[in-house]
Amino acid sequence: MNATRNDLLGAASRIVLRDGADRLTLDAVALEAGRSKGGVLYHFPSKEALITGMLDACLDGFEAEIELLRAELGGGPRSWLRAYLLASSDPQGQAMIASGGVFAAIAHQPELLRVMRERWIVWQQRADADGVDPTVASIVRLATDGLWLVDALALAPLQGERREAFINALQDMIDEGLA
């Protein structure tokens, strides 16, 4: 993906996370990115195309981060679920940076929920096949998704030692939840 397109997607995500999905306009993206509206329209001919691009970048970037972390963990059993936890719980990670795409899609193009549902089904299947009891895998995935959501929406997110203890408890569940 080219740098200008990435800048525009980043600007759009910042707007959604800072100001809300209802403030996402092509004009606002141009202003936030320091580009002309024509430059935005060159890459995204409509708001719908922008939101679809945001969602695709969010989901693809998150999956790429999982695979990178999985490789760093050495692959093998339990590595996908551990990588999912790490990628989802990093406040500076791809999941948090691009989460504006998810919220914009939900707010403006609810039909894109189908795309999201398909990805989450695949992620649950990967968790289930990662060498951990499927119930434990589901608990870890759902708790991880909840952690990401409260962070993204600032809904009393866990901080400091409590956050660290929560993440460590999920890691322990992965380690102890072998099938």
PDB file of C-alpha atoms in Angstrom, residues 7-91:
ATOM      1  CA  ASP A   7      -1.488   8.509   5.686  1.00  0.00           C
ATOM      2  CA  LEU A   8      -5.103   9.050   4.685  1.00  0.00           C
ATOM      3  CA  LEU A   9      -6.240   5.865   6.421  1.00  0.00           C
ATOM      4  CA  GLY A  10      -4.318   6.876   9.543  1.00  0.00           C
ATOM      5  CA  ALA A  11      -5.898  10.326   9.482  1.00  0.00           C
ATOM      6  CA  ALA A  12      -9.356   8.803   9.104  1.00  0.00           C
ATOM      7  CA  SER A  13      -8.744   6.447  12.013  1.00  0.00           C
ATOM      8  CA  ARG A  14      -7.521   9.287  14.234  1.00  0.00           C
ATOM      9  CA  ILE A  15     -10.672  11.271  13.467  1.00  0.00           C
ATOM     10  CA  VAL A  16     -12.958   8.375  14.369  1.00  0.00           C
ATOM     11  CA  LEU A  17     -11.095   7.581  17.597  1.00  0.00           C
ATOM     12  CA  ARG A  18     -10.755  11.209  18.677  1.00  0.00           C
ATOM     13  CA  ASP A  19     -13.997  12.784  17.433  1.00  0.00           C
ATOM     14  CA  GLY A  20     -16.354   9.879  16.715  1.00  0.00           C
ATOM     15  CA  ALA A  21     -17.485   8.151  13.542  1.00  0.00           C
ATOM     16  CA  ASP A  22     -20.072  10.833  12.786  1.00  0.00           C
ATOM     17  CA  ARG A  23     -17.234  13.350  12.258  1.00  0.00           C
ATOM     18  CA  LEU A  24     -15.606  11.283   9.534  1.00  0.00           C
ATOM     19  CA  THR A  25     -15.849  13.181   6.252  1.00  0.00           C
ATOM     20  CA  LEU A  26     -13.559  13.368   3.247  1.00  0.00           C
ATOM     21  CA  ASP A  27     -12.951  17.043   4.069  1.00  0.00           C
ATOM     22  CA  ALA A  28     -11.979  16.179   7.646  1.00  0.00           C
ATOM     23  CA  VAL A  29      -9.577  13.487   6.406  1.00  0.00           C
ATOM     24  CA  ALA A  30      -7.971  15.930   3.980  1.00  0.00           C
ATOM     25  CA  LEU A  31      -7.502  18.486   6.756  1.00  0.00           C
ATOM     26  CA  GLU A  32      -6.186  15.917   9.259  1.00  0.00           C
ATOM     27  CA  ALA A  33      -3.730  14.474   6.720  1.00  0.00           C
ATOM     28  CA  GLY A  34      -2.633  17.863   5.369  1.00  0.00           C
ATOM     29  CA  ARG A  35      -3.791  16.934   1.855  1.00  0.00           C
ATOM     30  CA  SER A  36      -6.247  18.335  -0.619  1.00  0.00           C
ATOM     31  CA  LYS A  37      -9.717  16.886  -0.910  1.00  0.00           C
ATOM     32  CA  GLY A  38      -8.806  15.967  -4.476  1.00  0.00           C
ATOM     33  CA  GLY A  39      -5.901  13.933  -3.110  1.00  0.00           C
ATOM     34  CA  VAL A  40      -8.286  12.069  -0.843  1.00  0.00           C
ATOM     35  CA  LEU A  41     -10.733  11.489  -3.694  1.00  0.00           C
ATOM     36  CA  TYR A  42      -7.927  10.099  -5.878  1.00  0.00           C
ATOM     37  CA  HIS A  43      -7.424   7.256  -3.388  1.00  0.00           C
ATOM     38  CA  PHE A  44     -10.989   7.026  -2.036  1.00  0.00           C
ATOM     39  CA  PRO A  45     -13.687   8.191  -4.454  1.00  0.00           C
ATOM     40  CA  SER A  46     -16.348   8.111  -1.725  1.00  0.00           C
ATOM     41  CA  LYS A  47     -16.763   7.973   2.023  1.00  0.00           C
ATOM     42  CA  GLU A  48     -17.910   4.372   1.627  1.00  0.00           C
ATOM     43  CA  ALA A  49     -14.670   3.492  -0.188  1.00  0.00           C
ATOM     44  CA  LEU A  50     -12.699   5.177   2.584  1.00  0.00           C
ATOM     45  CA  ILE A  51     -14.494   3.201   5.286  1.00  0.00           C
ATOM     46  CA  THR A  52     -14.060  -0.066   3.401  1.00  0.00           C
ATOM     47  CA  GLY A  53     -10.374   0.764   3.027  1.00  0.00           C
ATOM     48  CA  MET A  54     -10.128   1.528   6.741  1.00  0.00           C
ATOM     49  CA  LEU A  55     -11.703  -1.784   7.683  1.00  0.00           C
ATOM     50  CA  ASP A  56      -9.562  -3.782   5.251  1.00  0.00           C
ATOM     51  CA  ALA A  57      -6.395  -2.069   6.494  1.00  0.00           C
ATOM     52  CA  CYS A  58      -7.424  -2.664  10.101  1.00  0.00           C
ATOM     53  CA  LEU A  59      -8.116  -6.363   9.684  1.00  0.00           C
ATOM     54  CA  ASP A  60      -5.173  -7.055   7.346  1.00  0.00           C
ATOM     55  CA  GLY A  61      -2.755  -5.112   9.559  1.00  0.00           C
ATOM     56  CA  PHE A  62      -3.960  -6.933  12.662  1.00  0.00           C
ATOM     57  CA  GLU A  63      -3.513 -10.325  10.998  1.00  0.00           C
ATOM     58  CA  ALA A  64      -0.032  -9.338   9.813  1.00  0.00           C
ATOM     59  CA  GLU A  65       0.886  -8.297  13.351  1.00  0.00           C
ATOM     60  CA  ILE A  66      -0.366 -11.637  14.699  1.00  0.00           C
ATOM     61  CA  GLU A  67       1.749 -13.540  12.177  1.00  0.00           C
ATOM     62  CA  LEU A  68       4.835 -11.451  12.982  1.00  0.00           C
ATOM     63  CA  LEU A  69       4.395 -12.044  16.711  1.00  0.00           C
ATOM     64  CA  ARG A  70       3.714 -15.725  16.108  1.00  0.00           C
ATOM     65  CA  ALA A  71       7.001 -16.036  14.229  1.00  0.00           C
ATOM     66  CA  GLU A  72       8.797 -14.212  17.063  1.00  0.00           C
ATOM     67  CA  LEU A  73       7.279 -16.718  19.497  1.00  0.00           C
ATOM     68  CA  GLY A  74       8.701 -19.569  17.434  1.00  0.00           C
ATOM     69  CA  GLY A  75       5.445 -20.868  16.018  1.00  0.00           C
ATOM     70  CA  GLY A  76       4.086 -24.147  17.214  1.00  0.00           C
ATOM     71  CA  PRO A  77       1.257 -24.966  19.583  1.00  0.00           C
ATOM     72  CA  ARG A  78      -0.316 -22.062  21.468  1.00  0.00           C
ATOM     73  CA  SER A  79       1.632 -19.466  19.465  1.00  0.00           C
ATOM     74  CA  TRP A  80      -1.375 -18.147  17.537  1.00  0.00           C
ATOM     75  CA  LEU A  81      -3.428 -17.543  20.679  1.00  0.00           C
ATOM     76  CA  ARG A  82      -0.459 -15.923  22.463  1.00  0.00           C
ATOM     77  CA  ALA A  83       0.162 -13.685  19.455  1.00  0.00           C
ATOM     78  CA  TYR A  84      -3.534 -12.752  19.346  1.00  0.00           C
ATOM     79  CA  LEU A  85      -3.378 -11.754  23.012  1.00  0.00           C
ATOM     80  CA  LEU A  86      -0.194  -9.723  22.534  1.00  0.00           C
ATOM     81  CA  ALA A  87      -1.435  -7.976  19.389  1.00  0.00           C
ATOM     82  CA  SER A  88      -4.806  -7.141  20.921  1.00  0.00           C
ATOM     83  CA  SER A  89      -3.457  -5.878  24.230  1.00  0.00           C
ATOM     84  CA  ASP A  90      -0.711  -3.588  22.918  1.00  0.00           C
ATOM     85  CA  PRO A  91      -2.009  -0.004  23.240  1.00  0.00           C
TER      86      PRO A  91
END
